[in-house]
Amino acid sequence: MSVISDYIGVSAVQNVKNAIEAAKRSEGFNALLSLSEERALERAAKVDAGEISGRLAGVPFVAKDNFLTLGGTTTAASDFLRGFASPLQATAVERLEAEGAICIGKSNLDAFAHGGSTENSAFGPTKNAVDDTKVAGGSSGGSAVVTALGIVPFAIGTDTGGSIRQPASFNGVVGVKPTYGTVSRYGVVAMASSTDTIGCFATNAADAELVMDIMAGKDANDMTTLPDFFAPEQPATLKIGVIKEAMTDDVDAEVRASVQAYVDGLKAAGHTVEDVSLPMLKYALAIYYIVVPAEISSNLARYDGIRYGNRADATDLTGVYGKSRDAGFMAENKRRIMIGSYVLSSGFFDAYYLQAQKARTLLIGEFDKLFERYDTLVTPVAPTPAFAIGENATDPVKMYLADVMTVPASLAGLPAISVPANPTAAGLPVGVQLIGPRRSDARLLALAKSQEVA
Ligand code: GLN
């Protein structure tokens, strides 16, 4: 694995060449969908000539392939956008480039970010960085794997219900899902607009903080953006709550042991740790899989084969819509469009969508209450370590269960990070999730930093 400081003050052209070579050597992982070698080398030459400077001058990175980028394609790992060349660049990428960072390529994901394993990609699954028989996690699996393999020191991704945190935990890197609104969503393929967030993968908390600080801030193109990556004062010792509903027998024993060891470390560092209860946790998945498909069905309506993406052959307008959508979307995309359309339909809106939004408000209320007494909450990131490729692929409900720990913070708009804890006996990475109140992102990273072994 590599850290950002290794890339600063050395030849940017060499950095880019090394990263591209490493990417090519790691092709078997299927973590990258495209490389933009030419544009990256051009920018690197400008850094070396002193024409581009900044806090990330000459540092190569990878963007999940649902960020619009100049140079190369943006496919969202779908057939719909296969070959799509964007005319503009996402704000997050623009801000990293303004500080001299160099995007070398785009990483694999579950198509349109629907999934938790990167198996739903139209370009085939990404393999886990530690054990290539296991999934990378998802949906930002490619970004997690390129970071864990040390191809780049950081990568960016999106997290709507766990898509940064879960692959970070499956590959043993730090993953940050910020407070909703921290980073502009402009230029990112929309999934569920009320929970979509932009974050990053890095090998340590300090690097992740630098990347978040650069990407964060108000953007006229996204009305939900917050002013900056706020860094509240950090008290010397914190009150930490371990959510007991997240530590039951349903969770893999090795995962629990690993979280417990991390918690013991927090205690040893002088923090107060208590078990706390979040009773609404058991409803979080049900809420998420109503609200999110509803928003997906609306956001994906724009793909009609006319304005965006590839068009199927047909003789009339309805045929163009239907055939293009049939060919462009994958089974999981269609499943969510159908569920979303159903829960929003006039006969069922009150029974499903409205009820789910009410339950979501109750969940948010429970978090608010806990944060009156606790600074940070702890859970595993996922109930198991990385599962085998194919293991959950034919059972969507089993796949959705992998999101049980990560969706609550998404529904409540809270910052949550995944930090590596002790691996399993077989060597598979395990992540601990630290959740904080809104705008406490930097505090979570400071806590993670204090627990990192040098
Ligand atoms: N696994 C979750 C889902 O499939 C999260 C996806 C995401 O955060 N993009 O909805």
Short mmCIF file of C-alpha atoms and ligand atoms in Angstrom, two decimals:
data_model
loop_
_atom_site.label_atom_id
_atom_site.label_comp_id
_atom_site.label_asym_id
_atom_site.label_seq_id
_atom_site.Cartn_x
_atom_site.Cartn_y
_atom_site.Cartn_z
CA MET A 1 0.00 0.00 0.00
CA SER A 2 1.16 3.53 -0.59
CA VAL A 3 0.74 6.88 1.14
CA ILE A 4 0.30 10.31 -0.42
CA SER A 5 3.56 11.77 0.91
CA ASP A 6 5.56 9.18 -1.10
CA TYR A 7 4.34 10.89 -4.28
CA ILE A 8 5.03 14.51 -3.37
CA GLY A 9 8.21 16.28 -4.45
CA VAL A 10 9.24 13.51 -6.86
CA SER A 11 8.73 13.30 -10.63
CA ALA A 12 5.02 13.39 -11.43
CA VAL A 13 5.66 11.72 -14.79
CA GLN A 14 7.39 8.87 -12.97
CA ASN A 15 4.51 8.65 -10.47
CA VAL A 16 2.01 8.32 -13.29
CA LYS A 17 4.12 5.80 -15.21
CA ASN A 18 4.55 3.67 -12.09
CA ALA A 19 0.83 3.77 -11.35
CA ILE A 20 -0.13 2.85 -14.92
CA GLU A 21 2.36 -0.02 -14.96
CA ALA A 22 1.04 -1.28 -11.62
CA ALA A 23 -2.50 -1.03 -12.98
CA LYS A 24 -1.56 -3.09 -16.03
CA ARG A 25 0.16 -5.73 -13.88
CA SER A 26 -3.02 -6.04 -11.80
CA GLU A 27 -5.41 -6.49 -14.72
CA GLY A 28 -6.53 -9.86 -13.35
CA PHE A 29 -8.39 -8.12 -10.52
CA ASN A 30 -10.61 -6.32 -13.05
CA ALA A 31 -10.55 -3.26 -10.80
CA LEU A 32 -10.16 -0.70 -13.59
CA LEU A 33 -12.48 -0.15 -16.54
CA SER A 34 -10.28 2.37 -18.34
CA LEU A 35 -6.96 4.17 -18.10
CA SER A 36 -6.38 7.71 -19.36
CA GLU A 37 -2.67 7.39 -19.87
CA GLU A 38 -2.21 10.20 -22.38
CA ARG A 39 -4.08 12.88 -20.45
CA ALA A 40 -2.47 11.78 -17.17
CA LEU A 41 1.04 11.99 -18.62
CA GLU A 42 0.29 15.40 -20.13
CA ARG A 43 -0.85 16.73 -16.76
CA ALA A 44 2.12 15.12 -15.03
CA ALA A 45 4.52 16.88 -17.40
CA LYS A 46 2.86 20.19 -16.48
CA VAL A 47 3.33 19.45 -12.79
CA ASP A 48 7.02 18.68 -13.36
CA ALA A 49 7.36 21.93 -15.35
CA GLY A 50 5.85 23.89 -12.45
CA GLU A 51 2.73 24.86 -14.43
CA ILE A 52 0.41 22.99 -12.04
CA SER A 53 0.96 22.99 -8.29
CA GLY A 54 -0.98 22.32 -5.11
CA ARG A 55 -1.36 20.06 -2.13
CA LEU A 56 -1.60 16.95 -4.32
CA ALA A 57 0.80 17.98 -7.06
CA GLY A 58 1.73 14.89 -9.06
CA VAL A 59 -0.28 12.43 -6.95
CA PRO A 60 -2.09 9.84 -9.10
CA PHE A 61 -5.60 8.71 -8.17
CA VAL A 62 -8.49 6.69 -9.57
CA ALA A 63 -12.16 7.70 -9.79
CA LYS A 64 -15.10 5.32 -9.66
CA ASP A 65 -16.59 5.14 -13.14
CA ASN A 66 -19.72 7.02 -12.10
CA PHE A 67 -17.79 10.32 -11.84
CA LEU A 68 -17.90 12.27 -15.08
CA THR A 69 -14.34 12.92 -16.17
CA LEU A 70 -12.74 14.56 -19.18
CA GLY A 71 -10.61 12.21 -21.19
CA GLY A 72 -11.76 8.61 -21.45
CA THR A 73 -15.24 7.30 -20.80
CA THR A 74 -17.79 7.27 -17.99
CA THR A 75 -19.84 4.08 -18.10
CA ALA A 76 -21.25 3.62 -14.58
CA ALA A 77 -20.25 0.00 -15.41
CA SER A 78 -23.38 -0.27 -17.54
CA ASP A 79 -24.13 -1.17 -21.13
CA PHE A 80 -26.28 1.96 -21.28
CA LEU A 81 -23.27 4.24 -20.99
CA ARG A 82 -20.70 1.95 -22.59
CA GLY A 83 -18.41 4.27 -24.56
CA PHE A 84 -19.97 7.49 -23.18
CA ALA A 85 -17.54 10.44 -23.31
CA SER A 86 -18.54 13.17 -20.89
CA PRO A 87 -18.46 16.80 -21.96
CA LEU A 88 -17.82 17.94 -18.38
CA GLN A 89 -16.08 16.91 -15.21
CA ALA A 90 -17.47 16.27 -11.70
CA THR A 91 -16.78 19.01 -9.14
CA ALA A 92 -14.97 16.53 -6.87
CA VAL A 93 -12.55 15.63 -9.67
CA GLU A 94 -12.13 19.29 -10.65
CA ARG A 95 -11.15 20.17 -7.08
CA LEU A 96 -8.60 17.36 -6.84
CA GLU A 97 -7.13 18.39 -10.19
CA ALA A 98 -6.98 22.02 -9.08
CA GLU A 99 -4.60 20.82 -6.33
CA GLY A 100 -2.43 18.99 -8.84
CA ALA A 101 -3.79 15.45 -8.45
CA ILE A 102 -3.81 13.30 -11.59
CA CYS A 103 -6.67 10.93 -12.46
CA ILE A 104 -5.11 7.89 -14.14
CA GLY A 105 -8.26 5.89 -14.73
CA LYS A 106 -11.76 4.82 -13.80
CA SER A 107 -12.69 1.95 -11.54
CA ASN A 108 -15.24 -0.82 -11.71
CA LEU A 109 -18.52 -0.77 -9.77
CA ASP A 110 -21.90 -2.41 -9.65
CA ALA A 111 -23.76 -0.87 -12.60
CA PHE A 112 -25.22 2.49 -11.52
CA ALA A 113 -23.81 1.70 -8.04
CA HIS A 114 -26.59 -0.81 -7.30
CA GLY A 115 -24.99 -3.56 -5.30
CA GLY A 116 -22.63 -4.62 -2.57
CA SER A 117 -20.06 -6.78 -4.34
CA THR A 118 -19.15 -5.27 -7.75
CA GLU A 119 -20.59 -8.42 -9.31
CA ASN A 120 -23.41 -6.42 -10.95
CA SER A 121 -20.98 -4.78 -13.37
CA ALA A 122 -21.57 -5.12 -17.12
CA PHE A 123 -17.78 -5.57 -17.32
CA GLY A 124 -17.53 -8.52 -14.92
CA PRO A 125 -16.74 -8.67 -11.20
CA THR A 126 -13.75 -7.11 -9.46
CA LYS A 127 -11.73 -9.51 -7.33
CA ASN A 128 -10.81 -8.87 -3.71
CA ALA A 129 -7.30 -7.45 -3.23
CA VAL A 130 -6.43 -9.93 -0.48
CA ASP A 131 -8.12 -13.11 -1.72
CA ASP A 132 -9.07 -13.25 -5.38
CA THR A 133 -11.74 -15.90 -4.83
CA LYS A 134 -13.68 -13.34 -2.79
CA VAL A 135 -15.71 -10.30 -3.85
CA ALA A 136 -14.25 -6.81 -3.71
CA GLY A 137 -17.36 -5.52 -1.99
CA GLY A 138 -19.33 -2.76 -3.56
CA SER A 139 -20.46 -0.84 -5.17
CA SER A 140 -17.11 1.03 -5.21
CA GLY A 141 -15.17 -2.26 -5.33
CA GLY A 142 -12.67 -1.14 -7.96
CA SER A 143 -11.66 1.98 -6.05
CA ALA A 144 -11.11 -0.03 -2.86
CA VAL A 145 -9.01 -2.63 -4.66
CA VAL A 146 -6.72 -0.16 -6.47
CA THR A 147 -6.03 1.52 -3.13
CA ALA A 148 -5.42 -1.76 -1.31
CA LEU A 149 -3.09 -2.99 -4.08
CA GLY A 150 -1.06 0.22 -3.81
CA ILE A 151 -1.67 1.18 -7.45
CA VAL A 152 -2.59 4.67 -6.21
CA PRO A 153 -2.46 6.16 -2.70
CA PHE A 154 -6.13 7.15 -2.82
CA ALA A 155 -9.25 6.67 -4.89
CA ILE A 156 -12.66 8.28 -4.87
CA GLY A 157 -16.07 6.69 -4.73
CA THR A 158 -19.73 7.20 -3.91
CA ASP A 159 -21.60 5.88 -0.89
CA THR A 160 -25.39 5.77 -0.95
CA GLY A 161 -25.88 2.92 1.50
CA GLY A 162 -22.39 1.61 2.20
CA SER A 163 -20.61 1.59 -1.14
CA ILE A 164 -17.40 3.10 0.22
CA ARG A 165 -17.41 1.69 3.74
CA GLN A 166 -18.15 -1.95 2.87
CA PRO A 167 -15.51 -2.41 0.12
CA ALA A 168 -13.02 -0.52 2.33
CA SER A 169 -13.65 -3.08 5.06
CA PHE A 170 -13.43 -6.04 2.63
CA ASN A 171 -10.03 -4.88 1.34
CA GLY A 172 -8.42 -3.47 4.48
CA VAL A 173 -8.28 0.26 3.71
CA VAL A 174 -9.81 3.41 5.23
CA GLY A 175 -13.13 4.47 3.67
CA VAL A 176 -14.92 7.76 4.30
CA LYS A 177 -18.63 8.44 3.79
CA PRO A 178 -19.02 12.06 4.83
CA THR A 179 -21.98 13.98 6.24
CA TYR A 180 -24.59 14.31 3.49
CA GLY A 181 -23.79 17.46 1.50
CA THR A 182 -20.08 17.63 2.33
CA VAL A 183 -18.91 17.08 -1.26
CA SER A 184 -20.77 18.26 -4.35
CA ARG A 185 -22.66 15.58 -6.26
CA TYR A 186 -22.44 17.62 -9.45
CA GLY A 187 -21.18 15.48 -12.31
CA VAL A 188 -21.76 12.17 -10.52
CA VAL A 189 -24.26 9.65 -11.91
CA ALA A 190 -27.21 9.95 -9.52
CA MET A 191 -28.48 6.92 -7.63
CA ALA A 192 -30.61 8.06 -4.66
CA SER A 193 -30.35 11.81 -4.29
CA SER A 194 -31.26 11.95 -0.59
CA THR A 195 -28.46 9.60 0.48
CA ASP A 196 -25.81 9.87 -2.29
CA THR A 197 -22.47 11.05 -0.90
CA ILE A 198 -18.98 11.43 -2.34
CA GLY A 199 -16.02 10.14 -0.37
CA CYS A 200 -12.68 8.42 -0.63
CA PHE A 201 -10.45 5.44 0.06
CA ALA A 202 -6.94 5.83 1.45
CA THR A 203 -4.47 3.73 3.38
CA ASN A 204 -4.56 5.93 6.47
CA ALA A 205 -6.86 8.47 8.10
CA ALA A 206 -4.57 11.48 7.55
CA ASP A 207 -4.51 10.93 3.78
CA ALA A 208 -8.28 10.47 3.74
CA GLU A 209 -8.69 13.74 5.64
CA LEU A 210 -6.55 15.65 3.15
CA VAL A 211 -8.56 14.31 0.20
CA MET A 212 -11.89 15.10 1.88
CA ASP A 213 -10.75 18.59 2.82
CA ILE A 214 -9.90 19.28 -0.82
CA MET A 215 -13.13 17.88 -2.29
CA ALA A 216 -15.48 19.43 0.29
CA GLY A 217 -17.25 22.75 0.16
CA LYS A 218 -20.05 24.77 -1.35
CA ASP A 219 -20.73 24.34 -5.03
CA ALA A 220 -23.22 26.49 -6.93
CA ASN A 221 -24.11 23.38 -8.95
CA ASP A 222 -25.30 21.39 -5.91
CA MET A 223 -27.71 23.23 -3.63
CA THR A 224 -27.24 20.69 -0.83
CA THR A 225 -23.53 21.37 -0.33
CA LEU A 226 -22.16 22.50 3.03
CA PRO A 227 -19.51 25.22 3.42
CA ASP A 228 -16.40 23.15 4.17
CA PHE A 229 -14.92 20.02 5.73
CA PHE A 230 -15.63 21.27 9.22
CA ALA A 231 -13.12 20.26 11.90
CA PRO A 232 -14.65 20.63 15.36
CA GLU A 233 -12.46 20.77 18.45
CA GLN A 234 -11.55 17.28 19.54
CA PRO A 235 -11.97 16.62 23.28
CA ALA A 236 -9.14 14.52 24.71
CA THR A 237 -11.45 11.70 25.66
CA LEU A 238 -14.72 10.75 24.05
CA LYS A 239 -17.89 8.99 25.09
CA ILE A 240 -18.27 6.10 22.73
CA GLY A 241 -21.31 3.85 22.33
CA VAL A 242 -21.18 0.37 20.85
CA ILE A 243 -24.54 -0.37 19.22
CA LYS A 244 -25.59 -3.66 20.77
CA GLU A 245 -28.10 -4.57 18.03
CA ALA A 246 -25.09 -4.64 15.68
CA MET A 247 -23.14 -7.13 17.80
CA THR A 248 -25.60 -10.05 18.00
CA ASP A 249 -25.01 -13.70 17.10
CA ASP A 250 -26.15 -12.92 13.55
CA VAL A 251 -22.80 -11.23 13.04
CA ASP A 252 -19.80 -13.42 12.19
CA ALA A 253 -17.90 -14.29 15.39
CA GLU A 254 -14.52 -13.22 14.01
CA VAL A 255 -15.97 -9.88 12.92
CA ARG A 256 -17.34 -9.32 16.42
CA ALA A 257 -14.01 -10.28 17.99
CA SER A 258 -12.21 -7.86 15.75
CA VAL A 259 -14.59 -5.00 16.58
CA GLN A 260 -14.26 -5.88 20.28
CA ALA A 261 -10.46 -5.69 20.04
CA TYR A 262 -10.73 -2.24 18.44
CA VAL A 263 -13.11 -1.14 21.19
CA ASP A 264 -10.68 -2.44 23.82
CA GLY A 265 -8.04 -0.24 22.22
CA LEU A 266 -10.35 2.76 22.56
CA LYS A 267 -10.85 1.99 26.24
CA ALA A 268 -7.11 1.59 26.77
CA ALA A 269 -6.65 5.04 25.21
CA GLY A 270 -8.85 6.51 27.94
CA HIS A 271 -12.17 6.86 26.14
CA THR A 272 -15.37 5.88 27.91
CA VAL A 273 -17.10 3.01 26.14
CA GLU A 274 -20.64 1.78 26.83
CA ASP A 275 -23.14 -0.49 25.10
CA VAL A 276 -26.03 1.49 23.64
CA SER A 277 -29.27 0.59 21.90
CA LEU A 278 -30.54 1.66 18.48
CA PRO A 279 -33.84 -0.27 18.31
CA MET A 280 -34.70 1.11 14.83
CA LEU A 281 -31.63 -0.65 13.41
CA LYS A 282 -33.78 -3.66 12.65
CA TYR A 283 -36.00 -1.58 10.34
CA ALA A 284 -33.18 0.26 8.56
CA LEU A 285 -32.82 -2.20 5.67
CA ALA A 286 -36.57 -2.24 5.04
CA ILE A 287 -36.66 1.57 5.02
CA TYR A 288 -33.63 1.79 2.75
CA TYR A 289 -34.92 -0.73 0.22
CA ILE A 290 -38.14 1.29 -0.15
CA VAL A 291 -36.79 4.86 -0.15
CA VAL A 292 -33.71 4.20 -2.28
CA PRO A 293 -35.43 2.26 -5.11
CA ALA A 294 -38.09 5.01 -5.18
CA GLU A 295 -35.40 7.60 -5.81
CA ILE A 296 -33.59 5.29 -8.23
CA SER A 297 -36.72 4.79 -10.34
CA SER A 298 -37.03 8.53 -10.66
CA ASN A 299 -33.32 9.24 -11.30
CA LEU A 300 -33.01 6.49 -13.91
CA ALA A 301 -36.02 7.78 -15.85
CA ARG A 302 -33.62 10.08 -17.70
CA TYR A 303 -32.06 7.12 -19.51
CA ASP A 304 -34.34 6.84 -22.48
CA GLY A 305 -31.93 6.06 -25.30
CA ILE A 306 -32.36 9.59 -26.60
CA ARG A 307 -30.70 12.09 -24.30
CA TYR A 308 -28.15 9.80 -22.68
CA GLY A 309 -26.40 6.66 -23.65
CA ASN A 310 -26.97 3.98 -26.19
CA ARG A 311 -30.11 3.65 -28.31
CA ALA A 312 -31.62 0.34 -29.37
CA ASP A 313 -33.10 -0.13 -32.82
CA ALA A 314 -36.86 0.36 -32.90
CA THR A 315 -39.50 1.73 -35.22
CA ASP A 316 -41.46 3.91 -32.78
CA LEU A 317 -40.85 6.04 -29.71
CA THR A 318 -42.14 3.58 -27.11
CA GLY A 319 -40.01 0.94 -28.74
CA VAL A 320 -36.91 3.14 -28.46
CA TYR A 321 -37.54 3.73 -24.77
CA GLY A 322 -38.39 0.14 -23.95
CA LYS A 323 -35.71 -1.60 -25.95
CA SER A 324 -32.98 0.84 -24.95
CA ARG A 325 -33.83 0.46 -21.28
CA ASP A 326 -34.09 -3.30 -21.59
CA ALA A 327 -30.67 -3.55 -23.22
CA GLY A 328 -28.97 -0.84 -21.13
CA PHE A 329 -29.96 -1.82 -17.61
CA MET A 330 -28.87 -4.92 -15.73
CA ALA A 331 -31.21 -7.20 -13.76
CA GLU A 332 -30.50 -5.41 -10.47
CA ASN A 333 -31.17 -1.99 -12.02
CA LYS A 334 -34.50 -3.24 -13.37
CA ARG A 335 -35.43 -4.82 -10.05
CA ARG A 336 -34.95 -1.46 -8.32
CA ILE A 337 -36.85 0.48 -10.98
CA MET A 338 -39.77 -1.93 -10.56
CA ILE A 339 -39.73 -1.79 -6.74
CA GLY A 340 -39.38 1.99 -6.84
CA SER A 341 -42.22 2.47 -9.31
CA TYR A 342 -44.39 0.15 -7.24
CA VAL A 343 -43.84 1.90 -3.89
CA LEU A 344 -44.48 5.29 -5.49
CA SER A 345 -47.60 4.23 -7.38
CA SER A 346 -50.86 5.86 -6.30
CA GLY A 347 -52.34 2.77 -4.64
CA PHE A 348 -49.23 1.92 -2.63
CA PHE A 349 -47.55 5.26 -1.92
CA ASP A 350 -49.17 5.63 1.52
CA ALA A 351 -48.58 2.03 2.51
CA TYR A 352 -44.91 1.86 1.55
CA TYR A 353 -43.12 5.08 0.64
CA LEU A 354 -44.83 7.31 3.18
CA GLN A 355 -44.52 4.72 5.95
CA ALA A 356 -40.84 4.27 5.14
CA GLN A 357 -40.21 8.02 5.33
CA LYS A 358 -41.97 8.13 8.71
CA ALA A 359 -39.86 5.25 9.96
CA ARG A 360 -36.77 7.02 8.62
CA THR A 361 -37.66 10.04 10.77
CA LEU A 362 -37.88 7.77 13.82
CA LEU A 363 -34.46 6.31 13.02
CA ILE A 364 -32.98 9.81 12.72
CA GLY A 365 -34.60 10.68 16.07
CA GLU A 366 -32.95 7.70 17.75
CA PHE A 367 -29.54 8.73 16.43
CA ASP A 368 -30.10 12.33 17.60
CA LYS A 369 -30.94 11.07 21.09
CA LEU A 370 -27.82 8.91 21.26
CA PHE A 371 -25.66 11.83 20.15
CA GLU A 372 -26.94 13.88 23.09
CA ARG A 373 -24.94 11.49 25.28
CA TYR A 374 -22.28 9.98 23.02
CA ASP A 375 -19.68 11.47 20.65
CA THR A 376 -19.17 8.42 18.49
CA LEU A 377 -21.01 5.17 17.79
CA VAL A 378 -19.32 1.92 16.81
CA THR A 379 -20.54 -1.07 14.77
CA PRO A 380 -18.98 -3.60 12.42
CA VAL A 381 -19.03 -2.32 8.82
CA ALA A 382 -20.53 -5.55 7.54
CA PRO A 383 -21.85 -8.69 9.24
CA THR A 384 -19.23 -10.87 7.51
CA PRO A 385 -15.82 -10.53 5.90
CA ALA A 386 -15.70 -10.61 2.08
CA PHE A 387 -17.85 -13.49 0.76
CA ALA A 388 -17.02 -15.75 -2.17
CA ILE A 389 -17.63 -14.54 -5.70
CA GLY A 390 -21.03 -15.94 -6.75
CA GLU A 391 -22.10 -16.80 -3.18
CA ASN A 392 -24.86 -14.16 -2.92
CA ALA A 393 -25.22 -13.35 -6.59
CA THR A 394 -28.49 -15.18 -7.19
CA ASP A 395 -30.21 -14.13 -3.98
CA PRO A 396 -30.86 -10.37 -3.85
CA VAL A 397 -32.18 -10.46 -0.29
CA LYS A 398 -29.01 -12.15 0.96
CA MET A 399 -27.02 -9.50 -0.85
CA TYR A 400 -29.11 -6.69 0.69
CA LEU A 401 -28.49 -8.12 4.18
CA ALA A 402 -24.80 -7.27 3.76
CA ASP A 403 -25.85 -3.59 3.96
CA VAL A 404 -27.53 -3.81 7.35
CA MET A 405 -24.79 -1.95 9.25
CA THR A 406 -24.13 0.78 6.72
CA VAL A 407 -27.59 1.95 5.62
CA PRO A 408 -28.61 3.56 8.95
CA ALA A 409 -25.98 6.35 8.73
CA SER A 410 -26.91 6.89 5.08
CA LEU A 411 -30.61 7.32 5.84
CA ALA A 412 -29.73 9.80 8.60
CA GLY A 413 -27.13 11.71 6.55
CA LEU A 414 -24.46 11.05 9.18
CA PRO A 415 -20.71 10.79 8.64
CA ALA A 416 -19.42 7.24 8.98
CA ILE A 417 -16.01 5.81 8.29
CA SER A 418 -14.61 2.34 7.88
CA VAL A 419 -11.27 1.65 9.51
CA PRO A 420 -9.26 -1.56 9.31
CA ALA A 421 -9.32 -3.74 12.42
CA ASN A 422 -7.72 -7.15 13.06
CA PRO A 423 -8.11 -9.52 10.11
CA THR A 424 -9.70 -12.97 10.44
CA ALA A 425 -7.61 -16.11 11.06
CA ALA A 426 -7.70 -16.70 7.29
CA GLY A 427 -6.26 -13.23 6.75
CA LEU A 428 -9.41 -11.53 5.44
CA PRO A 429 -9.72 -7.84 6.34
CA VAL A 430 -12.39 -6.65 8.78
CA GLY A 431 -13.56 -3.06 9.18
CA VAL A 432 -14.92 -1.15 12.15
CA GLN A 433 -17.49 1.56 11.49
CA LEU A 434 -17.28 4.83 13.42
CA ILE A 435 -20.42 6.97 13.14
CA GLY A 436 -20.69 10.55 14.38
CA PRO A 437 -23.21 13.36 14.53
CA ARG A 438 -23.65 15.54 11.41
CA ARG A 439 -20.50 17.54 10.56
CA SER A 440 -18.23 15.57 12.90
CA ASP A 441 -16.35 13.94 10.00
CA ALA A 442 -12.94 15.30 10.93
CA ARG A 443 -13.44 14.17 14.50
CA LEU A 444 -14.06 10.59 13.35
CA LEU A 445 -10.87 10.70 11.31
CA ALA A 446 -8.93 12.10 14.26
CA LEU A 447 -10.14 9.23 16.39
CA ALA A 448 -9.17 6.74 13.67
CA LYS A 449 -5.74 8.37 13.42
CA SER A 450 -5.19 8.05 17.17
CA GLN A 451 -5.81 4.31 16.94
CA GLU A 452 -3.60 3.60 13.92
CA VAL A 453 -0.47 1.60 14.57
CA ALA A 454 2.49 3.31 12.97
N1 GLN B 1 -25.15 -2.02 -1.30
C1 GLN B 1 -26.04 -0.89 -1.24
C2 GLN B 1 -27.06 -0.97 -2.33
O1 GLN B 1 -26.95 -1.87 -3.13
C3 GLN B 1 -25.26 0.40 -1.29
C4 GLN B 1 -25.00 0.89 -2.66
C5 GLN B 1 -24.30 2.22 -2.65
O2 GLN B 1 -23.96 2.76 -1.61
N2 GLN B 1 -24.15 2.77 -3.84
O3 GLN B 1 -27.96 -0.17 -2.40
#
